[in-house]
Coordinates of C-alpha atoms in Angstrom, one line a residue:
Chain A
M13 CA 0.0 0.0 0.0
A14 CA 1.7 3.1 -1.2
E15 CA -0.3 5.4 1.1
R16 CA 1.4 3.7 4.0
H17 CA 4.7 5.5 3.4
G18 CA 3.4 8.3 5.6
M19 CA 4.9 10.0 8.6
V20 CA 3.5 7.8 11.2
E21 CA 5.6 4.7 10.5
R22 CA 8.8 4.3 12.3
R23 CA 12.3 4.8 10.8
G24 CA 15.8 4.7 12.1
V25 CA 16.1 3.8 15.8
G26 CA 12.3 3.7 16.2
L27 CA 12.1 1.1 13.5
W28 CA 14.6 -1.1 15.2
L29 CA 12.9 -0.8 18.5
T30 CA 9.6 -1.8 16.8
H31 CA 11.3 -4.9 15.4
L32 CA 12.9 -5.6 18.7
G33 CA 9.5 -5.5 20.5
L34 CA 8.0 -7.8 17.9
I35 CA 11.0 -10.2 18.2
V36 CA 10.6 -10.4 21.9
G37 CA 6.9 -11.2 21.4
V38 CA 7.7 -13.9 18.9
A39 CA 10.3 -15.3 21.2
F40 CA 7.8 -15.5 24.1
I41 CA 5.4 -17.3 21.9
F42 CA 8.1 -19.7 20.6
F43 CA 9.9 -20.5 23.8
P44 CA 7.6 -23.2 25.2
I45 CA 7.6 -25.0 21.9
W46 CA 11.4 -24.7 21.5
L47 CA 11.8 -26.2 25.0
A48 CA 9.4 -29.0 24.2
F49 CA 11.3 -29.7 21.0
V50 CA 14.6 -29.7 22.8
A51 CA 13.2 -32.0 25.5
S52 CA 12.1 -34.4 22.8
T53 CA 15.6 -34.8 21.5
V54 CA 17.5 -35.4 24.7
S55 CA 17.6 -38.4 27.1
Q56 CA 15.6 -38.7 30.4
P57 CA 18.8 -38.3 32.6
E58 CA 19.5 -35.0 31.0
I59 CA 16.0 -33.7 31.9
V60 CA 15.8 -35.0 35.4
S61 CA 19.0 -33.3 36.5
P62 CA 18.0 -29.7 35.9
P63 CA 18.6 -27.4 34.3
M64 CA 18.0 -29.2 31.1
P65 CA 20.0 -28.2 28.0
L66 CA 18.5 -25.5 25.8
W67 CA 19.9 -26.9 22.6
P68 CA 18.7 -30.1 20.9
G69 CA 20.5 -33.4 21.7
D70 CA 21.0 -36.5 19.7
Q71 CA 18.1 -38.6 20.8
F72 CA 15.6 -37.4 18.3
V73 CA 15.2 -40.7 16.4
E74 CA 15.1 -42.8 19.6
N75 CA 12.5 -40.7 21.4
Y76 CA 10.2 -40.2 18.4
S77 CA 10.3 -43.8 17.3
K78 CA 9.7 -45.0 20.9
A79 CA 6.7 -42.7 21.1
L80 CA 5.3 -43.6 17.7
V81 CA 5.8 -47.4 18.1
S82 CA 5.2 -48.1 21.7
G83 CA 4.2 -44.9 23.5
V84 CA 3.2 -45.2 27.2
N85 CA -0.3 -46.7 27.2
A86 CA -0.8 -47.0 23.4
P87 CA 1.4 -46.3 20.4
V88 CA 1.3 -42.6 19.5
A89 CA 0.9 -43.6 15.8
R90 CA -2.4 -45.2 16.8
M91 CA -3.5 -42.1 18.6
L92 CA -2.6 -39.9 15.6
L93 CA -4.8 -42.1 13.5
N94 CA -7.6 -41.8 15.9
S95 CA -7.2 -38.0 16.0
A96 CA -7.1 -37.8 12.2
I97 CA -10.3 -39.9 11.9
M98 CA -12.0 -37.7 14.5
A99 CA -10.9 -34.4 13.0
F100 CA -11.9 -35.4 9.4
G101 CA -15.1 -37.0 10.6
I102 CA -16.1 -33.9 12.5
S103 CA -15.1 -31.3 9.9
L104 CA -16.5 -33.1 6.9
G105 CA -19.6 -34.2 8.8
K106 CA -20.4 -30.7 10.0
I107 CA -19.8 -29.3 6.5
A108 CA -22.1 -31.9 4.9
I109 CA -25.1 -31.6 7.2
S110 CA -24.8 -27.9 7.3
L111 CA -24.7 -27.5 3.5
L112 CA -27.8 -29.7 3.2
S113 CA -29.8 -27.9 5.8
A114 CA -28.7 -24.4 4.7
F115 CA -29.8 -25.4 1.1
A116 CA -33.2 -26.4 2.5
I117 CA -33.7 -23.3 4.5
V118 CA -32.7 -20.9 1.7
Y119 CA -34.2 -22.5 -1.3
F120 CA -37.4 -24.1 -0.1
R121 CA -40.4 -23.0 1.8
F122 CA -41.6 -25.8 4.0
P123 CA -43.6 -26.0 7.2
G124 CA -41.5 -25.6 10.3
R125 CA -38.7 -23.8 8.5
R126 CA -38.6 -21.0 11.1
L127 CA -38.8 -23.4 14.0
F128 CA -36.0 -25.4 12.5
F129 CA -33.9 -22.3 12.1
W130 CA -34.4 -21.4 15.8
L131 CA -33.6 -24.9 16.9
I132 CA -30.2 -24.7 15.1
F133 CA -29.7 -21.3 16.6
L134 CA -30.2 -22.6 20.1
T135 CA -27.4 -25.2 19.7
L136 CA -25.1 -22.2 19.9
M137 CA -26.0 -22.1 23.6
L138 CA -25.2 -25.7 24.3
P139 CA -21.5 -26.4 24.1
V140 CA -20.6 -29.9 25.1
E141 CA -19.0 -28.7 28.3
V142 CA -22.4 -27.6 29.5
R143 CA -24.2 -30.9 29.0
I144 CA -21.5 -33.4 29.6
V145 CA -23.1 -35.9 31.9
P146 CA -26.4 -36.4 30.0
T147 CA -24.6 -36.4 26.6
Y148 CA -22.2 -39.0 27.9
E149 CA -25.3 -41.1 29.1
V150 CA -26.8 -40.8 25.6
A151 CA -23.6 -41.9 23.9
A152 CA -23.2 -44.8 26.4
N153 CA -26.8 -46.0 25.8
F154 CA -26.1 -46.1 22.1
G155 CA -23.0 -48.2 22.8
M156 CA -20.8 -45.4 21.4
L157 CA -18.1 -45.6 24.1
N158 CA -14.7 -46.3 22.7
S159 CA -15.9 -45.9 19.1
Y160 CA -15.3 -43.5 16.3
S161 CA -19.0 -42.7 16.0
G162 CA -18.9 -41.8 19.6
L163 CA -16.0 -39.4 19.0
I164 CA -17.6 -37.8 16.0
F165 CA -21.4 -37.7 16.0
P166 CA -22.1 -35.8 19.3
L167 CA -19.9 -33.0 18.1
I168 CA -21.1 -32.8 14.5
A169 CA -24.1 -30.4 14.7
S170 CA -23.0 -26.9 14.0
A171 CA -25.0 -23.8 14.0
T172 CA -22.0 -21.7 12.9
A173 CA -21.5 -23.7 9.7
T174 CA -25.2 -23.7 8.9
F175 CA -25.4 -19.9 9.3
L176 CA -22.3 -19.4 7.3
F177 CA -23.6 -21.4 4.3
R178 CA -27.1 -19.8 4.6
Q179 CA -25.5 -16.3 4.5
F180 CA -23.4 -17.3 1.4
F181 CA -26.4 -18.9 -0.4
M182 CA -28.3 -15.6 0.1
T183 CA -25.7 -13.8 -1.9
V184 CA -25.9 -16.2 -4.8
P185 CA -27.8 -14.4 -7.6
D186 CA -31.5 -15.6 -8.0
E187 CA -31.0 -15.7 -11.8
L188 CA -29.0 -18.9 -11.4
A189 CA -31.7 -20.8 -9.6
E190 CA -34.3 -19.3 -12.0
A191 CA -32.2 -20.4 -15.1
A192 CA -31.8 -23.9 -13.6
R193 CA -35.5 -24.1 -13.0
V194 CA -36.4 -23.0 -16.5
D195 CA -33.9 -25.6 -17.8
G196 CA -35.8 -28.2 -15.9
A197 CA -33.0 -29.0 -13.4
R198 CA -34.0 -30.8 -10.3
P199 CA -33.2 -29.0 -7.0
M200 CA -30.4 -31.5 -6.2
Q201 CA -28.9 -31.1 -9.6
F202 CA -28.8 -27.3 -9.0
F203 CA -27.2 -28.0 -5.6
I204 CA -24.5 -30.3 -6.9
D205 CA -23.7 -28.7 -10.3
I206 CA -24.0 -25.0 -9.3
L207 CA -24.2 -24.3 -5.6
L208 CA -21.5 -26.7 -4.5
P209 CA -18.8 -25.5 -6.9
M210 CA -19.6 -21.9 -6.0
S211 CA -19.2 -22.6 -2.3
R212 CA -15.7 -24.2 -2.8
T213 CA -13.7 -21.4 -1.1
N214 CA -16.2 -21.1 1.8
I215 CA -16.1 -24.9 2.3
A216 CA -12.3 -24.9 2.3
A217 CA -12.0 -22.0 4.7
L218 CA -14.5 -23.6 7.1
F219 CA -12.7 -26.9 6.8
V220 CA -9.5 -25.4 8.1
I221 CA -11.2 -24.0 11.2
L222 CA -13.3 -27.2 11.9
F223 CA -10.3 -29.5 11.4
I224 CA -8.4 -27.7 14.1
Y225 CA -11.6 -27.7 16.3
G226 CA -11.9 -31.4 15.9
W227 CA -8.2 -32.2 16.3
N228 CA -8.0 -30.2 19.5
Q229 CA -11.0 -31.7 21.3
Y230 CA -10.1 -32.7 24.8
L231 CA -13.0 -33.1 27.2
W232 CA -15.2 -35.3 25.0
P233 CA -12.5 -37.9 24.1
L234 CA -11.5 -37.9 27.7
L235 CA -15.0 -39.1 28.7
I236 CA -15.8 -41.3 25.8
T237 CA -12.6 -43.3 25.3
T238 CA -11.4 -45.4 28.2
D239 CA -9.5 -47.8 26.0
P240 CA -6.0 -46.4 25.4
E241 CA -6.2 -47.8 21.8
M242 CA -9.1 -45.3 21.2
N243 CA -7.4 -42.3 22.8
T244 CA -6.8 -39.2 20.6
I245 CA -3.4 -37.8 20.8
V246 CA -4.4 -34.5 22.4
M247 CA -6.1 -36.2 25.3
G248 CA -3.7 -39.1 25.4
I249 CA -0.7 -36.9 26.4
K250 CA -2.1 -36.3 29.9
Q251 CA -2.7 -40.1 30.3
M252 CA 1.0 -40.6 29.8
F253 CA 1.9 -39.0 33.1
P254 CA 2.3 -41.6 35.8
S255 CA 0.1 -41.4 38.9
G256 CA 1.9 -41.0 42.1
D257 CA 5.5 -40.0 42.6
D258 CA 7.1 -41.6 39.6
I259 CA 8.9 -39.3 37.2
A260 CA 7.2 -38.9 33.9
D261 CA 9.0 -40.0 30.7
W262 CA 9.4 -36.4 29.6
P263 CA 11.3 -37.0 26.3
V264 CA 8.5 -39.3 25.0
I265 CA 5.8 -37.0 26.4
M266 CA 7.4 -34.0 24.7
A267 CA 7.9 -35.9 21.4
T268 CA 4.1 -36.7 21.6
S269 CA 3.3 -33.1 22.3
I270 CA 5.2 -32.0 19.2
L271 CA 3.6 -34.7 17.1
A272 CA 0.2 -33.6 18.4
M273 CA 0.7 -30.0 17.2
I274 CA 2.2 -30.7 13.8
P275 CA -1.0 -31.5 11.8
P276 CA -3.0 -28.5 12.9
V277 CA 0.0 -26.1 12.6
V278 CA 0.7 -27.4 9.1
V279 CA -2.9 -26.8 8.2
V280 CA -2.8 -23.2 9.6
I281 CA 0.4 -22.2 8.0
G282 CA -0.1 -24.1 4.7
M283 CA -3.6 -22.6 4.3
Q284 CA -3.0 -19.2 6.0
K285 CA -5.3 -17.2 3.7
L286 CA -8.1 -19.7 4.0
F287 CA -7.5 -20.0 7.7
I288 CA -7.8 -16.2 8.3
R289 CA -10.9 -16.1 6.1
G290 CA -12.5 -19.0 7.9
L291 CA -11.7 -17.4 11.2
V292 CA -13.3 -14.1 10.3
D293 CA -16.3 -15.7 8.5
S294 CA -17.1 -18.0 11.4
E295 CA -17.2 -15.2 13.9
K296 CA -19.7 -13.2 11.8
Chain Q
M30 CA -33.9 -11.3 3.5
E31 CA -35.7 -13.9 1.5
K32 CA -35.0 -15.6 -1.8
R33 CA -37.5 -14.8 -4.6
V34 CA -36.8 -18.0 -6.4
R35 CA -37.6 -21.2 -4.6
F36 CA -37.9 -24.8 -5.5
K37 CA -41.1 -26.7 -5.0
G38 CA -41.3 -29.7 -2.8
L39 CA -42.1 -30.8 0.8
W40 CA -40.3 -34.1 1.4
L41 CA -37.0 -33.1 -0.1
P42 CA -36.4 -30.1 2.2
L43 CA -37.5 -32.1 5.2
L44 CA -35.1 -34.9 4.1
L45 CA -32.3 -32.4 3.8
V46 CA -32.7 -30.9 7.2
M47 CA -33.2 -34.4 8.8
P48 CA -29.5 -35.3 9.5
Q49 CA -28.9 -32.0 11.4
L50 CA -32.3 -32.2 13.1
L51 CA -31.7 -35.8 14.3
I52 CA -28.2 -35.1 15.7
T53 CA -29.3 -31.9 17.3
A54 CA -32.3 -33.6 19.0
V55 CA -30.3 -36.6 20.2
F56 CA -27.1 -35.0 21.3
F57 CA -28.2 -31.4 22.1
F58 CA -31.8 -31.0 23.1
Y59 CA -32.4 -34.4 24.8
P60 CA -29.2 -34.0 27.0
A61 CA -30.0 -30.4 27.8
G62 CA -33.5 -31.5 28.8
Q63 CA -32.1 -34.3 30.9
A64 CA -29.8 -31.8 32.6
I65 CA -32.7 -29.6 33.5
W66 CA -34.8 -32.7 34.6
Q67 CA -32.0 -34.3 36.7
S68 CA -31.3 -31.0 38.4
L69 CA -34.6 -31.3 40.2
F70 CA -33.8 -34.7 41.7
I71 CA -31.3 -36.3 44.1
P72 CA -30.5 -39.9 43.2
D73 CA -30.3 -42.3 46.2
P74 CA -26.9 -43.6 47.2
F75 CA -27.4 -46.8 45.2
G76 CA -28.6 -45.1 42.1
L77 CA -31.8 -47.1 42.1
S78 CA -34.3 -44.2 42.5
M79 CA -34.5 -40.5 42.3
R80 CA -36.0 -38.2 44.9
Y81 CA -37.7 -35.0 43.7
V82 CA -36.2 -32.0 45.5
G83 CA -37.5 -29.1 43.3
L84 CA -35.0 -26.4 43.4
G85 CA -33.2 -28.0 46.3
N86 CA -30.1 -28.7 44.3
F87 CA -29.8 -25.1 43.3
E88 CA -30.4 -23.9 46.8
F89 CA -27.8 -26.2 48.1
L90 CA -25.3 -25.2 45.3
L91 CA -25.8 -21.5 45.8
S92 CA -25.2 -21.8 49.5
D93 CA -22.2 -24.1 49.0
P94 CA -19.0 -22.2 49.8
F95 CA -17.1 -24.3 47.3
Y96 CA -19.4 -23.5 44.5
R97 CA -19.4 -19.8 45.3
A98 CA -15.7 -19.9 45.4
S99 CA -15.7 -21.5 42.0
F100 CA -17.7 -18.5 40.7
V101 CA -15.1 -16.1 42.0
T102 CA -12.3 -18.3 40.6
T103 CA -14.0 -18.4 37.2
A104 CA -14.4 -14.6 37.2
V105 CA -10.8 -13.9 38.2
F106 CA -9.5 -16.5 35.8
S107 CA -11.6 -15.3 32.8
I108 CA -10.7 -11.6 33.4
L109 CA -7.0 -12.3 33.8
V110 CA -6.9 -14.6 30.7
T111 CA -8.8 -12.0 28.7
L112 CA -6.7 -9.0 29.8
V113 CA -3.3 -10.8 29.4
S114 CA -4.0 -12.3 26.0
M115 CA -5.7 -9.1 24.6
G116 CA -3.0 -6.8 26.1
V117 CA -0.1 -8.7 24.7
A118 CA -1.9 -9.1 21.3
L119 CA -2.8 -5.4 21.1
Y120 CA 0.8 -4.4 21.9
L121 CA 2.2 -6.7 19.2
A122 CA -0.5 -5.6 16.7
V123 CA 0.3 -1.9 17.3
L124 CA 4.0 -2.6 16.7
A125 CA 3.3 -4.7 13.6
D126 CA 1.0 -2.0 12.2
R127 CA 3.9 0.6 12.5
L128 CA 6.0 -1.4 10.0
I129 CA 5.9 -0.4 6.4
K130 CA 6.9 -3.9 5.4
G131 CA 7.3 -7.1 7.3
S132 CA 4.1 -7.1 9.2
G133 CA 3.0 -10.1 7.1
T134 CA 6.1 -12.1 8.2
Y135 CA 5.3 -11.4 11.8
R136 CA 1.7 -12.3 11.3
T137 CA 2.8 -15.7 10.0
L138 CA 5.2 -16.1 12.9
L139 CA 2.5 -15.2 15.4
I140 CA -0.7 -16.9 14.2
W141 CA 0.2 -20.6 14.4
P142 CA 0.0 -21.1 18.1
Y143 CA -3.8 -20.8 17.5
A144 CA -3.5 -24.4 16.2
V145 CA -2.0 -25.7 19.5
A146 CA -4.7 -27.4 21.6
P147 CA -5.2 -25.8 25.1
A148 CA -4.4 -29.2 26.6
V149 CA -1.1 -29.3 24.7
A150 CA -0.3 -25.8 25.8
G151 CA -1.0 -26.9 29.3
V152 CA 1.5 -29.7 29.0
L153 CA 4.2 -27.3 27.6
W154 CA 3.8 -24.8 30.4
L155 CA 3.6 -27.6 33.0
F156 CA 6.9 -28.8 31.7
M157 CA 8.6 -25.4 32.1
F158 CA 7.3 -24.8 35.6
N159 CA 7.4 -28.4 36.8
T160 CA 8.5 -28.4 40.4
R161 CA 11.1 -31.1 39.8
V162 CA 12.5 -30.7 36.3
G163 CA 11.1 -27.4 35.1
V164 CA 13.7 -25.0 33.5
V165 CA 12.0 -21.9 34.6
T166 CA 11.5 -23.3 38.1
W167 CA 15.2 -24.0 38.2
Y168 CA 16.3 -20.6 37.1
L169 CA 13.8 -18.9 39.5
G170 CA 15.4 -21.0 42.2
V171 CA 18.8 -19.7 41.2
L172 CA 17.4 -16.2 41.6
G173 CA 16.2 -17.2 45.0
Y174 CA 12.5 -17.7 44.2
D175 CA 11.0 -21.0 45.3
W176 CA 8.3 -21.7 42.7
N177 CA 5.7 -24.4 43.6
H178 CA 2.3 -24.2 41.9
V179 CA 1.4 -27.5 43.4
L180 CA 1.2 -26.0 46.8
N181 CA 0.9 -22.2 46.2
Q182 CA -2.6 -21.2 45.0
G183 CA -1.6 -17.9 43.5
E184 CA 1.2 -19.5 41.5
A185 CA -1.2 -22.2 40.3
M186 CA -3.7 -19.5 39.1
G187 CA -0.9 -17.5 37.5
L188 CA 0.3 -20.6 35.6
V189 CA -3.1 -21.6 34.2
V190 CA -3.8 -18.0 33.2
V191 CA -0.5 -17.6 31.3
A192 CA -0.9 -21.0 29.7
S193 CA -4.5 -20.2 28.6
A194 CA -3.6 -16.7 27.4
W195 CA -0.5 -17.8 25.5
G196 CA -2.3 -19.8 22.8
R197 CA -5.0 -17.1 22.5
I198 CA -2.6 -14.3 21.6
S199 CA -2.6 -15.3 17.9
Y200 CA -6.3 -15.0 17.5
N201 CA -6.5 -11.6 19.2
F202 CA -3.4 -10.4 17.3
L203 CA -5.0 -11.3 14.0
F204 CA -8.2 -9.4 14.7
F205 CA -6.4 -6.4 16.2
L206 CA -4.0 -6.1 13.3
A207 CA -6.9 -6.3 10.8
G208 CA -8.8 -3.6 12.9
L209 CA -5.7 -1.4 13.0
Q210 CA -5.1 -1.7 9.3
A211 CA -8.7 -0.7 8.6
I212 CA -8.3 2.7 10.2
P213 CA -7.8 5.3 7.5
R214 CA -4.2 6.5 7.4
S215 CA -5.3 10.0 6.6
V216 CA -7.0 10.4 10.0
I217 CA -3.9 9.4 11.9
E218 CA -1.7 11.5 9.7
A219 CA -3.9 14.6 10.1
A220 CA -3.5 14.2 13.9
A221 CA 0.3 13.8 13.4
I222 CA 0.4 17.0 11.4
D223 CA -1.5 18.7 14.2
G224 CA 1.4 17.6 16.4
A225 CA -0.1 14.7 18.3
R226 CA 2.5 12.3 19.4
F227 CA 2.2 8.5 19.1
W228 CA 0.6 8.0 22.6
T229 CA -1.8 10.8 22.2
R230 CA -2.9 9.5 18.7
F231 CA -3.3 6.1 20.1
R232 CA -5.4 7.2 23.1
T233 CA -7.6 9.7 21.2
I234 CA -8.0 8.2 17.8
V235 CA -6.8 4.7 17.3
F236 CA -8.2 3.1 20.4
P237 CA -11.7 4.6 20.0
L238 CA -11.8 3.5 16.4
L239 CA -10.7 0.1 17.4
S240 CA -13.4 -0.3 20.0
P241 CA -15.7 -2.5 17.9
T242 CA -12.9 -5.0 17.5
T243 CA -12.0 -4.7 21.2
F244 CA -15.5 -5.3 22.4
F245 CA -16.0 -8.3 20.1
L246 CA -12.7 -9.8 21.3
L247 CA -13.7 -9.2 24.9
V248 CA -16.9 -11.3 24.6
V249 CA -15.2 -14.0 22.5
N250 CA -12.3 -14.3 25.0
I251 CA -14.5 -14.5 28.0
V252 CA -16.4 -17.4 26.3
Y253 CA -13.1 -19.0 25.5
A254 CA -11.9 -18.7 29.1
F255 CA -15.2 -20.0 30.5
F256 CA -15.5 -23.1 28.3
E257 CA -12.4 -23.9 26.3
T258 CA -9.7 -23.9 28.9
F259 CA -10.8 -27.1 30.5
G260 CA -7.8 -28.8 28.9
V261 CA -5.3 -26.4 30.5
I262 CA -6.8 -26.7 34.0
H263 CA -7.0 -30.5 33.7
T264 CA -3.4 -31.0 32.5
I265 CA -1.7 -28.5 34.8
T266 CA -3.5 -28.4 38.2
S267 CA -6.6 -30.6 38.0
G268 CA -8.4 -27.8 39.8
G269 CA -6.0 -27.6 42.7
P270 CA -4.5 -26.8 45.0
Q271 CA -7.5 -26.7 47.4
Q272 CA -9.8 -26.0 44.4
A273 CA -7.9 -22.7 43.7
T274 CA -8.2 -23.2 40.0
T275 CA -11.5 -25.1 39.8
I276 CA -13.5 -23.0 37.3
L277 CA -17.2 -23.8 36.8
V278 CA -16.7 -26.1 33.8
Y279 CA -14.1 -28.1 35.7
K280 CA -16.4 -28.4 38.6
V281 CA -19.2 -29.8 36.5
Y282 CA -16.8 -32.5 35.3
A283 CA -15.3 -33.1 38.7
D284 CA -18.6 -33.4 40.5
G285 CA -20.4 -35.3 37.7
F286 CA -17.7 -37.8 36.7
V287 CA -15.2 -38.0 39.5
G288 CA -17.6 -37.3 42.4
Q289 CA -20.6 -39.0 40.7
D290 CA -22.9 -36.3 42.3
L291 CA -25.4 -36.2 39.4
G292 CA -28.0 -33.9 40.8
S293 CA -25.5 -31.2 41.7
S294 CA -23.7 -31.6 38.4
A295 CA -26.9 -31.3 36.5
A296 CA -27.9 -28.2 38.4
Q297 CA -24.4 -26.8 37.6
S298 CA -25.0 -27.6 33.9
V299 CA -28.2 -25.6 34.0
I300 CA -26.5 -22.6 35.6
L301 CA -23.8 -22.8 32.9
L302 CA -26.6 -23.0 30.3
V303 CA -28.0 -19.7 31.5
I304 CA -24.5 -18.1 31.5
V305 CA -23.9 -19.3 27.9
G306 CA -27.3 -18.0 26.9
I307 CA -26.5 -14.6 28.3
L308 CA -23.1 -14.5 26.6
T309 CA -24.6 -15.6 23.3
I310 CA -27.2 -12.9 23.4
I311 CA -24.6 -10.2 24.2
Q312 CA -22.6 -11.5 21.3
F313 CA -25.5 -11.4 18.9
K314 CA -26.7 -8.0 20.0
Y315 CA -23.2 -6.7 19.3
I316 CA -23.0 -8.4 15.9
E317 CA -26.3 -6.9 14.9
R318 CA -24.9 -3.5 15.7
R319 CA -21.8 -4.2 13.8
V320 CA -23.8 -5.1 10.7
H321 CA -25.4 -1.7 10.7
Y322 CA -22.1 -0.1 11.5

């Protein structure tokens, strides 16, 4: 932006102070992750006799392969798989059911449309943290404990996604639907051939946000999975701490923490534009 | 706003809304109804029958010093998390906004902790401040400060606040930076020409113009601190020491699953329900205003 070369930006010493301030901020943000990475590359004795080193050691392969193959209660590779299934299930499921219901709300007039709209709206007020015990009972009655469907379905209804698609469909020119109708296209044909391709960017942006939401779930997997083989990685880390006075296997725990943050971080950085768009959209 | 063009049909739209309706009914409305229903009863010790107690659970809760303390804890915790994460984010955003080039690089460097789960953030901070192996604990010890969040309530609160705020800085930074960059340069330069220094400009022009963003973030961060920080609390302190970090959401979990006190847990769920309701309404009232802005 050319207009930004004004007199309010910093130059000279001020510029360097600005950079310095930002670098301190970035360092503050990075430090815990740097330490975790260092801890995941050194041996247990180096950690239990503090202070631990601040520079990576040579145990990278040992620690990560130990975590991935055997872990503490279950192999971390298995927990990564569980997390991936849960995150994809939740994000794709939310997008699918929200697209369908938004299409129905915008393009049809059917009895109960308004009621339905308000029912979805109300779900905004019912985060899982608020209804944990009864929701757990429902899942248990369905035999959903320690299952992927138990990890996915109770978290799949999303008012945010439905509203987002509704808002987007409202901006789609009426002429398109008119033309489709004149051409004799069935509603589902219009949905699949025209509406879906037009929603591509919205879907992708929402996917980024929902994937992170699904991957980072903690309380729900904690309740619903008692079998270590079904643990997700984010909730499984806490389970790796020994009860009582034993010292935790920090190198393996820290390797697991790093592994737990890689997929969502890659998604955020790799799809930065979509991520920011999704973030802004989903808060509207 | 309504569409002029609509498709005909009755069964198709009903079929389309059915998946969402079913899931919402089974996993949202039925459990919420159950919570309200159970909050009126006390199960007998063997779990065989339920005794109707009306609002007894609520009366008991509201007179329970631990529950009241949890309210205070939640308020303190939420306010601190919101202030710390928004304060740091605003500071960094103001700095980044002053750069002619390079603010994009800092944005990339600063946004990705958003992707780190609160529970993972909890483990990272727990590691740094661990009483036995923590690096920060060790260096504090060298400086003569004996850190022990396992015993010290204030330190425990401080640690969960910082761990919760840490991952949230990215989000706030992103919105503050966008808000700052939307302020017309000409306004700020006019003030600069009139001789207003940076701090005066910030106080009298930038911050007021930023207030829609600030208010929005205030609400969103309070919601975050209330409901999404469970992972941080659970990994770092498990609500201790002496319930010093037991926020409301943690107490619902502790009483319902660990303590198996279903009536009380259900009553707590209902109270939380009311709180979310109020927060959601505030959020929407604000968003309506922003649309007309």
